[in-house]
Amino acid sequence: MKERLQALQQEALNKVEEATTLDELQTIRVSYLGKKGPITEVLRGMGKLSPEERPVIGELANKVREVIANQLDHKKADLEAQALEKKLETEKIDVTLPGRPVSVGGAHLLTSIVEEIEDLFIGMGFEVREGPEVETDYYNFEALNLPKDHPARDMQDSFYITEELLMRTHTSPVQARTMNEYKGNKPVKMICPGKVYRRDTDDATHSHQFTQVEGLYVDKDVRMSDLKGVLNQFAKQFFGEEREIRLRPSFFPFTEPSVEMDISCKVCHGKGCSVCKQTGWIEILGGGMVHPRVLEMAGYDPSVYSGFAFGMGPERIAMLKYGVDDIRHFYTNDVRFLKQYHKA
Ligand SMILES: [Zn+2]
């Protein structure tokens, strides 16, 4: 019996040595160590042995099992390592392939223009204020000297939610709201950027929704020359030191006197060309001295306080600064257009 076990061990070890695949190893494992294997069979026959022999043979059988099992594990690890080696040799990663491009986002052109305007005016001591886009008739019109029957309302037809509630047609109500909040006894120096709405038919220069930045400065002794100084500063910083400005008389119900500001044409420097329609000037924004009635309605005494206000369209500013030819480019979100203005 002892010889039989030793012979089995040698036989099994030889087979393990010769095995070349993991499957073969598994077959050897089952046939020698399984319940129907020869070693189990030997152990079954132990009943025939003398009591002295039994523990000796039992121990030997267990030892044989252990030796075979160890050798199987050993070989298995070897074969697995070989397989990995082979895999590493055959499967190569080609690191010369170009990587997938990572697309980086950036601020929308209008957002960066508005932020640029904000920075400039903050530098001149203005604070940035915001207000609701759904506005009352009172703040949108009446508080700005546009009573219900005023003909100038026709220029600013809006989208009405109720008789008294509408989508604001300009950001001026934020000025009225701020003056009310300051209760007529402290200076106001603010700009209000934001979205506004008008019932316009969309074309290359009109949109039913667009952006405005308006400014207001109310204090004692604010003069027209202050307005001119601030606007001149804006024009030069935004469009270039060499640009000249001029003010032309205009009309707005909430300012008196009212002006339109032009800057000298960048292309012809005032001589006249197709860009400026041969005038040498390009219209940029409107403004004026705050109408005494507007001050009064907001609780400021017009005999003590005076002020100026102005308003501009960031779309127009961006179109002039970057030569954008259609206002709709700002809203259709064509990445090919937007990407050109992403700052690195
Ligand atoms: Zn020109």
mmCIF file of C-alpha atoms in Angstrom, residues 196-343:
data_model
loop_
_atom_site.group_PDB
_atom_site.id
_atom_site.type_symbol
_atom_site.label_atom_id
_atom_site.label_comp_id
_atom_site.label_asym_id
_atom_site.label_seq_id
_atom_site.Cartn_x
_atom_site.Cartn_y
_atom_site.Cartn_z
ATOM 1 C CA VAL A 196 -34.940 93.486 -21.604
ATOM 2 C CA TYR A 197 -37.866 92.669 -23.891
ATOM 3 C CA ARG A 198 -39.665 94.443 -26.716
ATOM 4 C CA ARG A 199 -42.238 93.456 -29.280
ATOM 5 C CA ASP A 200 -39.863 93.760 -32.226
ATOM 6 C CA THR A 201 -39.684 91.610 -35.304
ATOM 7 C CA ASP A 202 -36.329 89.822 -35.260
ATOM 8 C CA ASP A 203 -33.903 90.775 -38.012
ATOM 9 C CA ALA A 204 -30.171 91.472 -38.347
ATOM 10 C CA THR A 205 -30.319 94.419 -35.928
ATOM 11 C CA HIS A 206 -33.486 93.777 -33.875
ATOM 12 C CA SER A 207 -34.408 91.131 -31.352
ATOM 13 C CA HIS A 208 -37.416 90.653 -29.063
ATOM 14 C CA GLN A 209 -34.965 90.071 -26.215
ATOM 15 C CA PHE A 210 -31.702 91.882 -25.825
ATOM 16 C CA THR A 211 -29.299 93.225 -23.217
ATOM 17 C CA GLN A 212 -28.924 96.691 -21.745
ATOM 18 C CA VAL A 213 -26.549 98.395 -19.396
ATOM 19 C CA GLU A 214 -27.848 101.634 -17.976
ATOM 20 C CA GLY A 215 -26.109 104.019 -15.638
ATOM 21 C CA LEU A 216 -27.324 106.648 -13.206
ATOM 22 C CA TYR A 217 -25.495 109.218 -11.126
ATOM 23 C CA VAL A 218 -27.541 111.439 -8.825
ATOM 24 C CA ASP A 219 -25.897 113.796 -6.373
ATOM 25 C CA LYS A 220 -25.648 117.489 -5.588
ATOM 26 C CA ASP A 221 -24.116 119.496 -8.465
ATOM 27 C CA VAL A 222 -23.983 116.767 -11.096
ATOM 28 C CA ARG A 223 -23.584 118.445 -14.466
ATOM 29 C CA MET A 224 -23.717 117.658 -18.159
ATOM 30 C CA SER A 225 -19.913 117.920 -18.251
ATOM 31 C CA ASP A 226 -19.753 115.038 -15.752
ATOM 32 C CA LEU A 227 -21.810 112.917 -18.133
ATOM 33 C CA LYS A 228 -19.556 113.844 -21.008
ATOM 34 C CA GLY A 229 -16.453 113.044 -18.969
ATOM 35 C CA VAL A 230 -17.700 109.606 -17.900
ATOM 36 C CA LEU A 231 -18.848 108.690 -21.419
ATOM 37 C CA ASN A 232 -15.578 109.897 -22.932
ATOM 38 C CA GLN A 233 -13.686 107.712 -20.469
ATOM 39 C CA PHE A 234 -15.868 104.737 -21.402
ATOM 40 C CA ALA A 235 -15.426 105.269 -25.159
ATOM 41 C CA LYS A 236 -11.655 105.592 -24.949
ATOM 42 C CA GLN A 237 -11.136 102.633 -22.639
ATOM 43 C CA PHE A 238 -13.503 100.406 -24.588
ATOM 44 C CA PHE A 239 -12.748 101.361 -28.161
ATOM 45 C CA GLY A 240 -9.296 102.936 -28.004
ATOM 46 C CA GLU A 241 -7.570 106.126 -26.892
ATOM 47 C CA GLU A 242 -7.698 107.641 -30.377
ATOM 48 C CA ARG A 243 -11.511 107.608 -30.550
ATOM 49 C CA GLU A 244 -13.332 110.945 -30.268
ATOM 50 C CA ILE A 245 -16.878 111.351 -28.978
ATOM 51 C CA ARG A 246 -19.621 113.819 -29.840
ATOM 52 C CA LEU A 247 -23.002 114.455 -28.270
ATOM 53 C CA ARG A 248 -26.063 115.209 -30.391
ATOM 54 C CA PRO A 249 -29.418 116.487 -29.069
ATOM 55 C CA SER A 250 -32.068 113.778 -28.785
ATOM 56 C CA PHE A 251 -35.262 112.981 -26.913
ATOM 57 C CA PHE A 252 -36.009 110.594 -24.055
ATOM 58 C CA PRO A 253 -38.962 111.165 -21.723
ATOM 59 C CA PHE A 254 -36.861 110.534 -18.608
ATOM 60 C CA THR A 255 -33.981 112.937 -19.400
ATOM 61 C CA GLU A 256 -33.863 116.644 -20.199
ATOM 62 C CA PRO A 257 -31.780 117.607 -22.081
ATOM 63 C CA SER A 258 -31.204 114.283 -23.842
ATOM 64 C CA VAL A 259 -28.288 113.293 -26.052
ATOM 65 C CA GLU A 260 -27.086 110.582 -28.360
ATOM 66 C CA MET A 261 -23.381 109.832 -28.190
ATOM 67 C CA ASP A 262 -21.360 108.987 -31.290
ATOM 68 C CA ILE A 263 -17.744 107.872 -31.502
ATOM 69 C CA SER A 264 -15.439 108.614 -34.385
ATOM 70 C CA CYS A 265 -15.254 105.896 -37.021
ATOM 71 C CA LYS A 266 -12.375 103.498 -36.495
ATOM 72 C CA VAL A 267 -11.990 102.798 -40.208
ATOM 73 C CA CYS A 268 -11.829 106.350 -41.636
ATOM 74 C CA HIS A 269 -11.057 108.372 -38.467
ATOM 75 C CA GLY A 270 -13.895 110.787 -39.194
ATOM 76 C CA LYS A 271 -13.369 111.276 -42.938
ATOM 77 C CA GLY A 272 -16.386 109.197 -43.962
ATOM 78 C CA CYS A 273 -16.594 105.641 -45.281
ATOM 79 C CA SER A 274 -19.126 102.863 -45.872
ATOM 80 C CA VAL A 275 -18.902 101.625 -42.252
ATOM 81 C CA CYS A 276 -20.034 104.997 -40.857
ATOM 82 C CA LYS A 277 -22.355 105.708 -43.816
ATOM 83 C CA GLN A 278 -20.043 108.569 -44.883
ATOM 84 C CA THR A 279 -20.683 110.537 -41.666
ATOM 85 C CA GLY A 280 -17.388 109.807 -39.912
ATOM 86 C CA TRP A 281 -19.322 108.915 -36.724
ATOM 87 C CA ILE A 282 -20.978 105.821 -35.255
ATOM 88 C CA GLU A 283 -23.887 105.993 -32.810
ATOM 89 C CA ILE A 284 -23.107 104.226 -29.532
ATOM 90 C CA LEU A 285 -25.562 105.135 -26.794
ATOM 91 C CA GLY A 286 -28.138 107.563 -25.409
ATOM 92 C CA GLY A 287 -28.192 109.594 -22.236
ATOM 93 C CA GLY A 288 -29.000 112.921 -20.660
ATOM 94 C CA MET A 289 -29.669 114.832 -17.473
ATOM 95 C CA VAL A 290 -32.295 113.107 -15.306
ATOM 96 C CA HIS A 291 -35.688 114.798 -15.787
ATOM 97 C CA PRO A 292 -36.696 116.768 -12.660
ATOM 98 C CA ARG A 293 -40.015 114.902 -12.573
ATOM 99 C CA VAL A 294 -38.203 111.549 -12.434
ATOM 100 C CA LEU A 295 -36.133 112.795 -9.492
ATOM 101 C CA GLU A 296 -39.249 114.119 -7.800
ATOM 102 C CA MET A 297 -41.199 110.875 -8.228
ATOM 103 C CA ALA A 298 -38.295 108.958 -6.680
ATOM 104 C CA GLY A 299 -38.255 111.288 -3.686
ATOM 105 C CA TYR A 300 -35.271 113.461 -4.641
ATOM 106 C CA ASP A 301 -35.673 117.255 -4.490
ATOM 107 C CA PRO A 302 -34.706 118.521 -7.989
ATOM 108 C CA SER A 303 -33.701 121.906 -6.561
ATOM 109 C CA VAL A 304 -31.030 120.160 -4.469
ATOM 110 C CA TYR A 305 -30.151 117.069 -6.495
ATOM 111 C CA SER A 306 -29.332 116.640 -10.145
ATOM 112 C CA GLY A 307 -28.076 113.676 -12.110
ATOM 113 C CA PHE A 308 -27.308 112.051 -15.385
ATOM 114 C CA ALA A 309 -28.351 108.748 -16.895
ATOM 115 C CA PHE A 310 -27.271 106.783 -19.927
ATOM 116 C CA GLY A 311 -28.078 103.480 -21.545
ATOM 117 C CA MET A 312 -26.315 101.235 -24.006
ATOM 118 C CA GLY A 313 -26.820 97.894 -25.729
ATOM 119 C CA PRO A 314 -23.976 95.401 -25.183
ATOM 120 C CA GLU A 315 -25.016 93.642 -28.414
ATOM 121 C CA ARG A 316 -24.430 96.839 -30.392
ATOM 122 C CA ILE A 317 -21.178 97.474 -28.534
ATOM 123 C CA ALA A 318 -19.985 93.926 -29.288
ATOM 124 C CA MET A 319 -21.080 94.202 -32.928
ATOM 125 C CA LEU A 320 -19.084 97.406 -33.336
ATOM 126 C CA LYS A 321 -16.066 96.224 -31.408
ATOM 127 C CA TYR A 322 -15.768 92.830 -33.124
ATOM 128 C CA GLY A 323 -17.481 93.458 -36.449
ATOM 129 C CA VAL A 324 -20.390 91.057 -35.804
ATOM 130 C CA ASP A 325 -22.884 91.568 -38.640
ATOM 131 C CA ASP A 326 -26.071 89.972 -37.267
ATOM 132 C CA ILE A 327 -27.535 90.342 -33.759
ATOM 133 C CA ARG A 328 -29.034 86.841 -34.038
ATOM 134 C CA HIS A 329 -25.537 85.324 -33.759
ATOM 135 C CA PHE A 330 -25.672 86.150 -30.038
ATOM 136 C CA TYR A 331 -28.742 84.025 -29.389
ATOM 137 C CA THR A 332 -28.513 81.038 -31.742
ATOM 138 C CA ASN A 333 -25.565 79.603 -29.806
ATOM 139 C CA ASP A 334 -23.603 78.378 -32.777
ATOM 140 C CA VAL A 335 -20.376 77.177 -31.155
ATOM 141 C CA ARG A 336 -18.373 78.082 -34.273
ATOM 142 C CA PHE A 337 -19.356 81.718 -33.684
ATOM 143 C CA LEU A 338 -19.029 81.716 -29.885
ATOM 144 C CA LYS A 339 -15.640 79.967 -29.851
ATOM 145 C CA GLN A 340 -13.970 82.840 -31.676
ATOM 146 C CA TYR A 341 -14.465 85.067 -28.651
ATOM 147 C CA HIS A 342 -13.319 82.692 -25.917
ATOM 148 C CA LYS A 343 -10.440 84.208 -24.109
#
